[in-house]
Coordinates of C-alpha atoms in Angstrom, one line a residue:
X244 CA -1.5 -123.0 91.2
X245 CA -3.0 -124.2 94.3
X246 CA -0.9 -122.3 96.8
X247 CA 0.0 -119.0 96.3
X248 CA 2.4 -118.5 98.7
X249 CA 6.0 -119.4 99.4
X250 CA 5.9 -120.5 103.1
X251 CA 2.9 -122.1 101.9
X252 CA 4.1 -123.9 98.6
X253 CA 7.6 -125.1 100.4
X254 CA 5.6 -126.8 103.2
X255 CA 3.4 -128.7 101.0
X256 CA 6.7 -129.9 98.8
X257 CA 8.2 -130.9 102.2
X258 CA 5.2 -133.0 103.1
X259 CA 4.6 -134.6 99.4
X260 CA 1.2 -132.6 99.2
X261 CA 2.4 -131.8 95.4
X262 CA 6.0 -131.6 93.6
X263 CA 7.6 -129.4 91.4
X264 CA 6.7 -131.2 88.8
X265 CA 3.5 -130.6 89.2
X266 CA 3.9 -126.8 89.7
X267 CA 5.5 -126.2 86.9
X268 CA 3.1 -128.4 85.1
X269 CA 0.1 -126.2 85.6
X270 CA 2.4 -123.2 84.8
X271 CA 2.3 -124.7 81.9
X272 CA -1.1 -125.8 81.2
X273 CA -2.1 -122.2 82.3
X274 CA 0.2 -121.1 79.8
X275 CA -1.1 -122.9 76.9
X276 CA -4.8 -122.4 77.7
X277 CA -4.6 -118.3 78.1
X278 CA -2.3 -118.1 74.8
X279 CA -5.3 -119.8 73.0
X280 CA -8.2 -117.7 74.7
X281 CA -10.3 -115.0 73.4
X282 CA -8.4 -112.4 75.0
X283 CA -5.0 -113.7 76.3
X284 CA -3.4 -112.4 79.3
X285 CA 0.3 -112.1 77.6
X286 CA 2.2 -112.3 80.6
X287 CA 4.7 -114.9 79.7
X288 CA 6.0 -114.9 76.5
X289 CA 7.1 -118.5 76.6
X290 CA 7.6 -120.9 79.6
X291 CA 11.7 -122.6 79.1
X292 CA 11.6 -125.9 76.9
X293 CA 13.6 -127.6 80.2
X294 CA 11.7 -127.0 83.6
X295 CA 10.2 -130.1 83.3
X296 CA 13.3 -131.6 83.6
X297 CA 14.5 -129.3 86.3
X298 CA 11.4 -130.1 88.1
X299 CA 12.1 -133.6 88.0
X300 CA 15.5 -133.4 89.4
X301 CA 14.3 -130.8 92.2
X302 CA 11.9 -133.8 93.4
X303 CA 14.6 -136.4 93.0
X304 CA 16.9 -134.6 95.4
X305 CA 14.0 -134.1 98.0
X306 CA 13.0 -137.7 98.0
X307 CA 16.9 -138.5 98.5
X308 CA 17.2 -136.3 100.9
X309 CA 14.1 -137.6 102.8
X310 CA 15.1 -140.9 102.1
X311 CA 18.2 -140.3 104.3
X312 CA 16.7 -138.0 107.2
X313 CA 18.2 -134.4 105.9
X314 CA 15.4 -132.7 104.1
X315 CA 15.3 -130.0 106.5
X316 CA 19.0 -129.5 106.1
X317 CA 18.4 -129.1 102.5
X318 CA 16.3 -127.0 102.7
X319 CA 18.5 -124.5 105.0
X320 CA 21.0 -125.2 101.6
X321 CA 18.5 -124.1 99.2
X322 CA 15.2 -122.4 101.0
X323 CA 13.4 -121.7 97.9
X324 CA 14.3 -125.6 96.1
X325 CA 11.4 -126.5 93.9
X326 CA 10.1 -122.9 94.1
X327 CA 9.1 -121.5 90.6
X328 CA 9.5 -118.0 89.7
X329 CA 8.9 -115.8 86.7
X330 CA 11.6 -113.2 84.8
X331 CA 11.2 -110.4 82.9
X332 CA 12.1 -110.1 79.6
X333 CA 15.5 -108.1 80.4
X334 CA 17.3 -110.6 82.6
X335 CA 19.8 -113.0 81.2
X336 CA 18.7 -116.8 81.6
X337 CA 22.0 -118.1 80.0
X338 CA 20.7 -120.0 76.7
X339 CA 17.0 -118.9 77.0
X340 CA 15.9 -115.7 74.4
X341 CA 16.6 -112.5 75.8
X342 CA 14.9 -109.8 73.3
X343 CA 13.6 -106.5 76.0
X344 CA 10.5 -107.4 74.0
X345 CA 12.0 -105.8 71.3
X346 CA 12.5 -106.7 67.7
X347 CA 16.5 -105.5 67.1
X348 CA 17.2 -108.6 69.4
X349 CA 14.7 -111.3 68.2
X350 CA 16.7 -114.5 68.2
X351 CA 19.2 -113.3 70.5
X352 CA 20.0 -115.7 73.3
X353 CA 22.0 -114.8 76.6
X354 CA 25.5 -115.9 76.9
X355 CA 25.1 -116.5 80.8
X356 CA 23.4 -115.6 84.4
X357 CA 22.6 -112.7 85.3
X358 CA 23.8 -112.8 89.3
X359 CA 20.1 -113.2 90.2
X360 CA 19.3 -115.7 88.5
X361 CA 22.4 -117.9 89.6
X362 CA 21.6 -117.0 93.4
X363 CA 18.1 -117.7 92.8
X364 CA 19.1 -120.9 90.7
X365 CA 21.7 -122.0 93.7
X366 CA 18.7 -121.5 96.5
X367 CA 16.7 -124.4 94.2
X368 CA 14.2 -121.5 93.1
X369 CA 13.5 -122.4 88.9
X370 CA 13.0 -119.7 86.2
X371 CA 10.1 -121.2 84.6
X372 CA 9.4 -118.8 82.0
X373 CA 10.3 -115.0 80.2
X374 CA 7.7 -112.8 80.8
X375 CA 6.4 -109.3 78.5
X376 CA 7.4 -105.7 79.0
X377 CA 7.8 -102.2 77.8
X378 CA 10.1 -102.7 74.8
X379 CA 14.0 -101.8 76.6
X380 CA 11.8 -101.2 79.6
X381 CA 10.7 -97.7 78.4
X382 CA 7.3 -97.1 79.0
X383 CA 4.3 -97.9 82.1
X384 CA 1.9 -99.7 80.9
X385 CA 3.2 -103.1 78.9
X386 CA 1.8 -101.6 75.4
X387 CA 5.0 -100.6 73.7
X388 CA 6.0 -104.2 72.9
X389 CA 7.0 -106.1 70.1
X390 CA 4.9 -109.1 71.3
X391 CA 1.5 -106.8 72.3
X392 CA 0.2 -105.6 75.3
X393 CA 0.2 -107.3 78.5
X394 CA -3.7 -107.2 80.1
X395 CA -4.6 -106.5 83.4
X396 CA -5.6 -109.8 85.1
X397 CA -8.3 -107.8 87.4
X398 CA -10.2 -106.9 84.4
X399 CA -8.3 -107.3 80.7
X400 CA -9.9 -104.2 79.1
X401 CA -6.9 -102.1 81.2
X402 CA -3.4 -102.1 81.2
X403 CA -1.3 -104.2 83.8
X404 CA 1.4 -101.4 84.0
X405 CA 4.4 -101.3 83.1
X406 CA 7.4 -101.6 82.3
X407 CA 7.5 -105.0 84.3
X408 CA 3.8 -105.5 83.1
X409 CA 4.4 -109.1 82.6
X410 CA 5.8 -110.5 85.3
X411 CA 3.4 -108.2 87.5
X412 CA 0.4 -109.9 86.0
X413 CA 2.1 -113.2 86.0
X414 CA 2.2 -112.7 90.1
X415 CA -1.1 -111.0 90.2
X416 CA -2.7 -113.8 87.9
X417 CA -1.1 -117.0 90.1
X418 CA 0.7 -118.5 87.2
X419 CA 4.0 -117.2 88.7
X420 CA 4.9 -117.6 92.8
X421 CA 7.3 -114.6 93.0
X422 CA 8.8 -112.8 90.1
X423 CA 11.4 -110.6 89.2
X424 CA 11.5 -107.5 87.2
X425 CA 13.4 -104.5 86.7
X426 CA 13.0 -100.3 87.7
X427 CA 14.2 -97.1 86.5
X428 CA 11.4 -94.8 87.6
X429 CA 8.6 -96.8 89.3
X430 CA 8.5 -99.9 86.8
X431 CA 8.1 -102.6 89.9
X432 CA 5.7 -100.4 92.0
X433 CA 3.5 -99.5 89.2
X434 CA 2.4 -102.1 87.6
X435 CA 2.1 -104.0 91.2
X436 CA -0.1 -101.4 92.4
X437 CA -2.2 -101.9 88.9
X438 CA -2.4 -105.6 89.4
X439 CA -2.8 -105.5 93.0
X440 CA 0.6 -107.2 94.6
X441 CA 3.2 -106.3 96.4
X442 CA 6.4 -105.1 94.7
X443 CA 9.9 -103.9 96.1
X444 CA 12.0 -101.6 94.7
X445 CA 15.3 -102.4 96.5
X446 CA 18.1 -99.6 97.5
X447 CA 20.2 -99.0 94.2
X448 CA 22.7 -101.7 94.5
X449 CA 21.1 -104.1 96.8
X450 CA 20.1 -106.4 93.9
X451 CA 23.4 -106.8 91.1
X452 CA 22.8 -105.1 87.7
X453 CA 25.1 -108.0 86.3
X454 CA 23.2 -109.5 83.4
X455 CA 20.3 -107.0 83.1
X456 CA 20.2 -105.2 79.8
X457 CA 21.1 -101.5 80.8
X458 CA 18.2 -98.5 80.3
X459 CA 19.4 -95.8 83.0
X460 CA 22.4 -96.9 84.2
X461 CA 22.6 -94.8 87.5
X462 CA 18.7 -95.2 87.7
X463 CA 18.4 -99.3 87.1
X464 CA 17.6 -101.4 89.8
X465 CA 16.1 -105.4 89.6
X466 CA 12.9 -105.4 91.9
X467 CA 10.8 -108.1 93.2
X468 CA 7.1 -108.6 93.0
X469 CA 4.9 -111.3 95.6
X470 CA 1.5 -111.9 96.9
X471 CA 3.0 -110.6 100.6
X472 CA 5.8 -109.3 101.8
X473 CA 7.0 -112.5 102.9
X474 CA 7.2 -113.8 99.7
X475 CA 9.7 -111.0 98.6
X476 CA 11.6 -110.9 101.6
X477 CA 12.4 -114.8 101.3
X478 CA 13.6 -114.4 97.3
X479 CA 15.2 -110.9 99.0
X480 CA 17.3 -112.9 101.3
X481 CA 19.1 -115.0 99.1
X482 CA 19.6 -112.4 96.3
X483 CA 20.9 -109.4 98.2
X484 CA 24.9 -108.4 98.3
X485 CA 28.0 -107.4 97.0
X486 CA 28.6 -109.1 93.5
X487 CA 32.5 -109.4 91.9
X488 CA 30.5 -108.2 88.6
X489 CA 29.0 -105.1 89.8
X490 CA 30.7 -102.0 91.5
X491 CA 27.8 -100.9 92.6
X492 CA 26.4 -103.5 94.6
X493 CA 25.7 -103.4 98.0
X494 CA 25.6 -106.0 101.4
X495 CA 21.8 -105.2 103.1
X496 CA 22.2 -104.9 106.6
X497 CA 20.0 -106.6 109.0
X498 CA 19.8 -109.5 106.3
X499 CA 19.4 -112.5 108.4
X500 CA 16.0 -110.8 109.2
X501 CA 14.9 -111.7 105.7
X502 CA 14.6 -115.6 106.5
X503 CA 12.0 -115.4 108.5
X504 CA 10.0 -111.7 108.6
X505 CA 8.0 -110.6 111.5
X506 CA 5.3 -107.8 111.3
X507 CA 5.9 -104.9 112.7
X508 CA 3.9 -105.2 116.1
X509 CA 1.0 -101.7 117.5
X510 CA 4.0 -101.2 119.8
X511 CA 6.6 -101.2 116.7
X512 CA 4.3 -99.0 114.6
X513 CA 3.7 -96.6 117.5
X514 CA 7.3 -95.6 117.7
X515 CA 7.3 -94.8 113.4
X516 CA 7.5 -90.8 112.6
X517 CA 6.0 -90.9 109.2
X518 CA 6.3 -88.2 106.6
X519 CA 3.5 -87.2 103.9
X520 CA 5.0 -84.7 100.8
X521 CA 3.0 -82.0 100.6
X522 CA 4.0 -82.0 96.6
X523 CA 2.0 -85.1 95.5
X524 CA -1.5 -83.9 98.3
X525 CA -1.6 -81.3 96.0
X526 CA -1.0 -82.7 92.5
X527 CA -3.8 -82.0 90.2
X528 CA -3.4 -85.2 89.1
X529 CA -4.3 -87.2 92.2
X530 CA -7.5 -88.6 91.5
X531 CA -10.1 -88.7 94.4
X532 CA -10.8 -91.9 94.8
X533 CA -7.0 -93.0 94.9
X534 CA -6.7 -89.7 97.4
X535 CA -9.6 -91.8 99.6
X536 CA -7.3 -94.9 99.8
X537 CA -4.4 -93.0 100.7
X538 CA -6.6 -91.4 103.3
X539 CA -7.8 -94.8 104.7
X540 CA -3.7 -96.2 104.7
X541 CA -2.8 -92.7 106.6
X542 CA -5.7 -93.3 109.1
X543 CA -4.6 -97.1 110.2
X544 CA -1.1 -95.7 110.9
X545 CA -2.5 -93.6 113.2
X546 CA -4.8 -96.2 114.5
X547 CA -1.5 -97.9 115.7
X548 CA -0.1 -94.5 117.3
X549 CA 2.4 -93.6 114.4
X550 CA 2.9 -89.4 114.2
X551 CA 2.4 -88.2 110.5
X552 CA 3.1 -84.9 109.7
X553 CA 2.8 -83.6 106.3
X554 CA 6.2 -82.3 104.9
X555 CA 7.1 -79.2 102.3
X556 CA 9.8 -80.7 100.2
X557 CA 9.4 -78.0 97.2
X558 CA 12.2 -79.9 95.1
X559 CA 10.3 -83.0 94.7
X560 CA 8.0 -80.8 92.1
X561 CA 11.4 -81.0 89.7
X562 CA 11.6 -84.8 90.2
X563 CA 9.7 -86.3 87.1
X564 CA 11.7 -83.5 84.8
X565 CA 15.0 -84.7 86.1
X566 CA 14.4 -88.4 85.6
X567 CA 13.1 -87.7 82.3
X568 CA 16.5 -85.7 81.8
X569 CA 19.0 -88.1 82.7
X570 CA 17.2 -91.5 82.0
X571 CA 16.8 -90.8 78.0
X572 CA 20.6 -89.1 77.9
X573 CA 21.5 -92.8 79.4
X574 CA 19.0 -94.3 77.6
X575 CA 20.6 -93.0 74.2
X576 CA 23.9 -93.9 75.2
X577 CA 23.3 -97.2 76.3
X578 CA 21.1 -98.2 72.9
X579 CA 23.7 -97.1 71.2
X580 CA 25.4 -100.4 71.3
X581 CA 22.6 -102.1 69.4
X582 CA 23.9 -101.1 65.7
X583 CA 23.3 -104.6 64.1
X584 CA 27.2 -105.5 63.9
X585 CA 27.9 -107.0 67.1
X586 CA 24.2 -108.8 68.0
X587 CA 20.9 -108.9 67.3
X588 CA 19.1 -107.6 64.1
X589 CA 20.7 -107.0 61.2
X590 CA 19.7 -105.3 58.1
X591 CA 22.6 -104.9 55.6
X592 CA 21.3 -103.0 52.2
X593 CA 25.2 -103.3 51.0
X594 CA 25.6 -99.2 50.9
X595 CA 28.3 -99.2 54.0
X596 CA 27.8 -98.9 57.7
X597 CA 26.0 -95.7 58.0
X598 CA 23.1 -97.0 55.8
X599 CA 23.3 -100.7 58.2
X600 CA 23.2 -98.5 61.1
X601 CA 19.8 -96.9 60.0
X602 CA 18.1 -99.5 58.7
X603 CA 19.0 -101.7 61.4
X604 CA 17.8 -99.8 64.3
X605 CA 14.9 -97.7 62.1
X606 CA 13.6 -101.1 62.1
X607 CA 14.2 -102.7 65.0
X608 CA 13.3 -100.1 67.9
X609 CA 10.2 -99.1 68.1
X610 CA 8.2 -95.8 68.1
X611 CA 8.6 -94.8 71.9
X612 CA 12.5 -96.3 72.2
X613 CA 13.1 -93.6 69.0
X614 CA 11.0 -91.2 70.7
X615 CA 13.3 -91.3 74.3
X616 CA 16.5 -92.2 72.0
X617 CA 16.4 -89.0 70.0
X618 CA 15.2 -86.7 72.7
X619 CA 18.3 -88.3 74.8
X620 CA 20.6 -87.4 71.9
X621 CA 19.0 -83.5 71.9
X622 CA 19.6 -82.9 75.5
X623 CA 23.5 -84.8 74.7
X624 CA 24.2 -82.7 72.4
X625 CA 26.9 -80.2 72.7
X626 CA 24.9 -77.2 72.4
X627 CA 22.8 -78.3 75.1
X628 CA 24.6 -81.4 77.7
X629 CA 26.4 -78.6 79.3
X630 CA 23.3 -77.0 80.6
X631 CA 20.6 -79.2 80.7
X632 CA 21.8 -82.6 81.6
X633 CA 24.1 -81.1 83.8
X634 CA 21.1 -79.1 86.0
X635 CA 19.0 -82.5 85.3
X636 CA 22.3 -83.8 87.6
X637 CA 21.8 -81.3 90.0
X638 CA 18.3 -81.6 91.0
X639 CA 18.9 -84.5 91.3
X640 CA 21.7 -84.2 94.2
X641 CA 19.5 -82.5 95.5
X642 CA 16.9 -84.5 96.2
X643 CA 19.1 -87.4 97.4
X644 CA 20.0 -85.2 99.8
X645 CA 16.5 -83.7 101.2
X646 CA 15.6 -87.3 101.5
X647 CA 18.6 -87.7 103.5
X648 CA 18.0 -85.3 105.9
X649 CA 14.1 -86.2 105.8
X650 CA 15.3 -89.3 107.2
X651 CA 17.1 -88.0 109.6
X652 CA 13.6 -87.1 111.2
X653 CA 11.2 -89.7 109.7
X654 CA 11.0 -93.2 109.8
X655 CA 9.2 -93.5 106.3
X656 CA 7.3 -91.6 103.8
X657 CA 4.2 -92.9 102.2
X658 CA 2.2 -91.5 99.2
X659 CA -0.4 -93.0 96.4
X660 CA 2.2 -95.4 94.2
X661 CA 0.2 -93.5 91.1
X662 CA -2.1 -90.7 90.7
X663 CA -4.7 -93.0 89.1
X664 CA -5.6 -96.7 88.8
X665 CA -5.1 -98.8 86.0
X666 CA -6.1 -96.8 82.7
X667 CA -8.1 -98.8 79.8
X668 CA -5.5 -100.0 77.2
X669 CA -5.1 -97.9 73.8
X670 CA -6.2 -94.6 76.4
X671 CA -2.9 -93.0 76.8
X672 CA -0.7 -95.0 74.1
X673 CA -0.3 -92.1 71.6
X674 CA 0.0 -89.3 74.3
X675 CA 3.6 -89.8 75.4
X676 CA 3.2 -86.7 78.1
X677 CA -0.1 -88.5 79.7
X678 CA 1.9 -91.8 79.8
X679 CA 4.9 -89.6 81.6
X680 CA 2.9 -88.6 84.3
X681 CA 2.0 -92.2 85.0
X682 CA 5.4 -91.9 87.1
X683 CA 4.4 -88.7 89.0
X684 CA 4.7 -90.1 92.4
X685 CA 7.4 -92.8 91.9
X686 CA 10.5 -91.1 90.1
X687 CA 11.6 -89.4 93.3
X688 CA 12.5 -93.0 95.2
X689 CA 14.8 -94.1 92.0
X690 CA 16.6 -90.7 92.0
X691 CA 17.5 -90.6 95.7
X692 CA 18.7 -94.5 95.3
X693 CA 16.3 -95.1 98.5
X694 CA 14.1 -98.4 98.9
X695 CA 10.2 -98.4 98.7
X696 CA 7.5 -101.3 98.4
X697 CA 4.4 -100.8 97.3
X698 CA 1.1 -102.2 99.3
X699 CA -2.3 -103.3 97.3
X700 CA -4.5 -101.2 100.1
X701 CA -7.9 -101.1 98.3
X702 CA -9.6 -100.1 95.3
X703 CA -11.0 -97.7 93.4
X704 CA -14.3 -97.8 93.4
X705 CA -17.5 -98.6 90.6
X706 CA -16.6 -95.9 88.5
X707 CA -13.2 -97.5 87.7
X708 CA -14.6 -100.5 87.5
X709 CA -12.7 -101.5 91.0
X710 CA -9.3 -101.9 89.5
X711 CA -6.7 -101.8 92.5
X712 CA -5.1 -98.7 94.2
X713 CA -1.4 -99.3 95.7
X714 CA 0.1 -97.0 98.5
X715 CA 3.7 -96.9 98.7
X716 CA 6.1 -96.9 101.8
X717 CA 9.5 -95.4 101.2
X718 CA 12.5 -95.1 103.3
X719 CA 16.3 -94.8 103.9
X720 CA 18.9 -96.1 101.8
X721 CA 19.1 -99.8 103.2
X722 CA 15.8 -99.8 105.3
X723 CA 14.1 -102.6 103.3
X724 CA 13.9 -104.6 106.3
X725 CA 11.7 -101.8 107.9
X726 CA 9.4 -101.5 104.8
X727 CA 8.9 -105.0 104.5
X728 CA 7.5 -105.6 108.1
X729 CA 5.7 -102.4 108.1
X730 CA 4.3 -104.4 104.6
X731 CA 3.9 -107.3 106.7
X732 CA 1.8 -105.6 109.6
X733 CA -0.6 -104.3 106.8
X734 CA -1.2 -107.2 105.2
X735 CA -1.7 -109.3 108.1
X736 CA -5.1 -107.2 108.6
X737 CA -5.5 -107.0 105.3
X738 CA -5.0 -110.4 103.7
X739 CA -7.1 -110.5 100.9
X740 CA -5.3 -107.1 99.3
X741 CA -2.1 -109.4 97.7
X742 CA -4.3 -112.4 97.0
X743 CA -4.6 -112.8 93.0
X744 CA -7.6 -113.9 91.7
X745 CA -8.3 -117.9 91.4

């Protein structure tokens, strides 16, 4: 795709310098040529039979509505008309496959919309294709998938993250404008920091859940991922609120400042107390050269004036155990409901339900899903939910509310989105533990329900063969705006950090 932004790719629609036709065309094309090369990219698992045809009547209503003088008007109706976007692999497209990249739903096709899809589908934006994941979004790096692993699109011997690996290296790659994807413990800002985007992790119930296949149902959130902050902050605008279908959702205040985002000015940046957790300085597993790039983001925020102060917040140290805690005992409840009676696989060997039940989800989950469904069972069980689930709970109210009062003082917190760059694929695949820890830095955001974006802010080095470093920026409960033009100040001096490659 010739223009890789969404300002940019709407203004060249407006003036007839391509169509959507032609957009989704060398989606397409891109498509069909990586599927068939030596070593595919396996982003999308297929582009929709129909956005041709979608395509064609996007460019039919923009030629009308130039025809008759109202193309601007139109495109205050539906700001992101023609726009082509990329969904992961979890998020209903009514009558398009829907599978979590898993084999117990192969063939299964969605009933209906999720909500973000039909407020992304109602602002003219088209869902051009389903992209690859963690299978039921359990795992960070794209490698526990029915379909294979999804490569890094910096350099294909390494993993592109995970679990939202696919629509990350869709973005990262330029076959995709904007994408969506989903998070329970860092599966937007991971794999954006791998691929070298920007990716949003919204406050929990900013984005609807409606239509999303649950993991960790307290925990879930959709995110966004972008070349810059501008391009999530325009798919942001039309996607955020309440929704009928979801209790949990959320209005965003400050919303109209989505449409068009301004940078944070030096004066702005000046006035931001920032706040650095002590916990993840001094994590042995904060590699020196993604330490350096931290170093280098910490040192331009004080280039603008901004005071930083490092912070003791010793319960942050409990963070990853208590994610791990209550996501698998949600996890295990939630898979419970694939039992191959009411949808999906089904494998009937005649001897009653208990046997279909078995053999049904024996063969249809894979390794890790079993892996995080039976140790969700354990901690369920009744000798143990009272105590260790229930503490799992507890840390976690208490971190919610140390971030709260953090906020009370700080503007934002930053820290490395991971302790490492992009690992090699096959390195960590078969030690669970290792792969765990991949979330070190990024589990503490879901559990307090606050917002955080990661930023591409450099790399790390020859002896990692230069694969990308992402910083994070966290905040309040419904500071997105904030983030986002903090993001936008960034990337305004450092443009070439979201660009993908050509």
């Amino acid at each position: 795709m010739k223009y890789i932004t969404i300002e940019e790719t709407r203004a060249a629609l407006k003036a007839g310098e391509v169509t959507s036709v032609e957009l989704v065309k060398e989606i397409k094309e891109t498509f069909e040529a990586d599927k068939n090369s030596a070593i595919p990219l396996n982003a999308f698992l297929e582009i929709y039979d129909d956005v041709e045809a979608m395509a064609e009547a996007v460019d039919k209503e923009i030629a009308d509505a130039k025809a008759s003088g109202n193309l601007d008007k139109l495109y205050e109706e539906k700001p992101l008309l023609g726009l082509p976007f990329a969904v992961k692999d979890n998020i209903s497209v009514k009558g398009k496959r829907l599978t979590c990249a898993s084999k117990i739903l192969e063939g299964y096709v969605a009933p209906y919309n999720a909500t973000v899809i039909a407020r992304l589908e109602k602002a003219g934006a088209i869902p051009v294709g389903r992209c690859n994941q963690d299978e039921f979004a359990m795992g960070s790096s794209t490698e526990y998938s029915c379909y294979g692993a999804t490569r890094n699109p910096i350099n294909r011997e390494y993993v592109s993250g995970g679990s939202s690996g696919g629509p990350a290296a869709a973005v990262s790659a330029n076959q995709a404008l904007f994408a969506l994807g989903t998070e329970t413990g860092g599966s937007v800002r991971l794999p954006a920091s791998y691929c070298g985007i920007y990716g949003l992790k919204p406050t929990y119930g900013v984005l609807s859940r409606w239509g999303v296949v649950a993991y960790g149902s307290s925990l879930d959130q959709v995110g966004l991922f972008g070349h810059t902050p501008g391009d999530i902050s325009e798919a942001l605008n039309v996607l955020n609120g309440e929704d009928f279908y979801d209790d949990t959702s959320a209005n965003l205040p400050e919303a109209e400042q989505l449409k068009k985002l301004e940078a944070y000015s030096d004066a702005d940046i000046a006035k931001l107390k920032v706040a650095i957790p002590k916990q993840f300085l001094e994590s042995k597993g904060l590699l020196p050269e993604v330490g350096t790039v931290f170093e280098d983001t910490k040192k331009w925020l004080e280039s603008k004036g901004a005071k930083i102060d490092v912070v003791d917040l010793p319960v942050l140290d409990a963070s990853i155990a208590s994610y791990y805690v209550i996501a698998l005992s949600e996890a295990a409840s939630n898979l419970s409901r694939f039992d191959g009676i009411r949808y999906g696989r089904r494998v009937d060997t005649g001897d009653g339900y208990d046997e279909l039940y078995i053999h049904t989800r024996s063969e249809g989950f894979g390794p890790e899903v079993k892996r995080r469904i039976i140790i969700g069972n354990y901690v369920l069980s009744e000798q143990f939910s009272g105590d260790t689930y229930k503490k799992g709970m507890t840390v976690r109210a208490k971190i919610q509310a140390e971030m709260a009062k953090l906020f009370e003082s700080y503007d934002i917190v930053i820290c490395p989105t991971c302790p490492t760059p992009a690992f090699k694929l096959g390195q960590k695949v078969d030690d669970p533990l290792e792969m765990y820890l991949s979330d070190l830095f990024t589990t503490f955001v879901n559990l307090a329900r606050i917002p955080s974006i990661n930023i591409p802010a450099g790399n790390a080095g020859s002896k990692y063969d230069n694969m990308p470093v992402g910083i994070q920026f966290a905040g309040a409960a419904f500071s997105e705006v904030k983030l986002l033009k903090l993001a936008a100040a960034w990337e305004k001096e450092h443009p070439g950090c979201g660009v993908p490659l050509k």
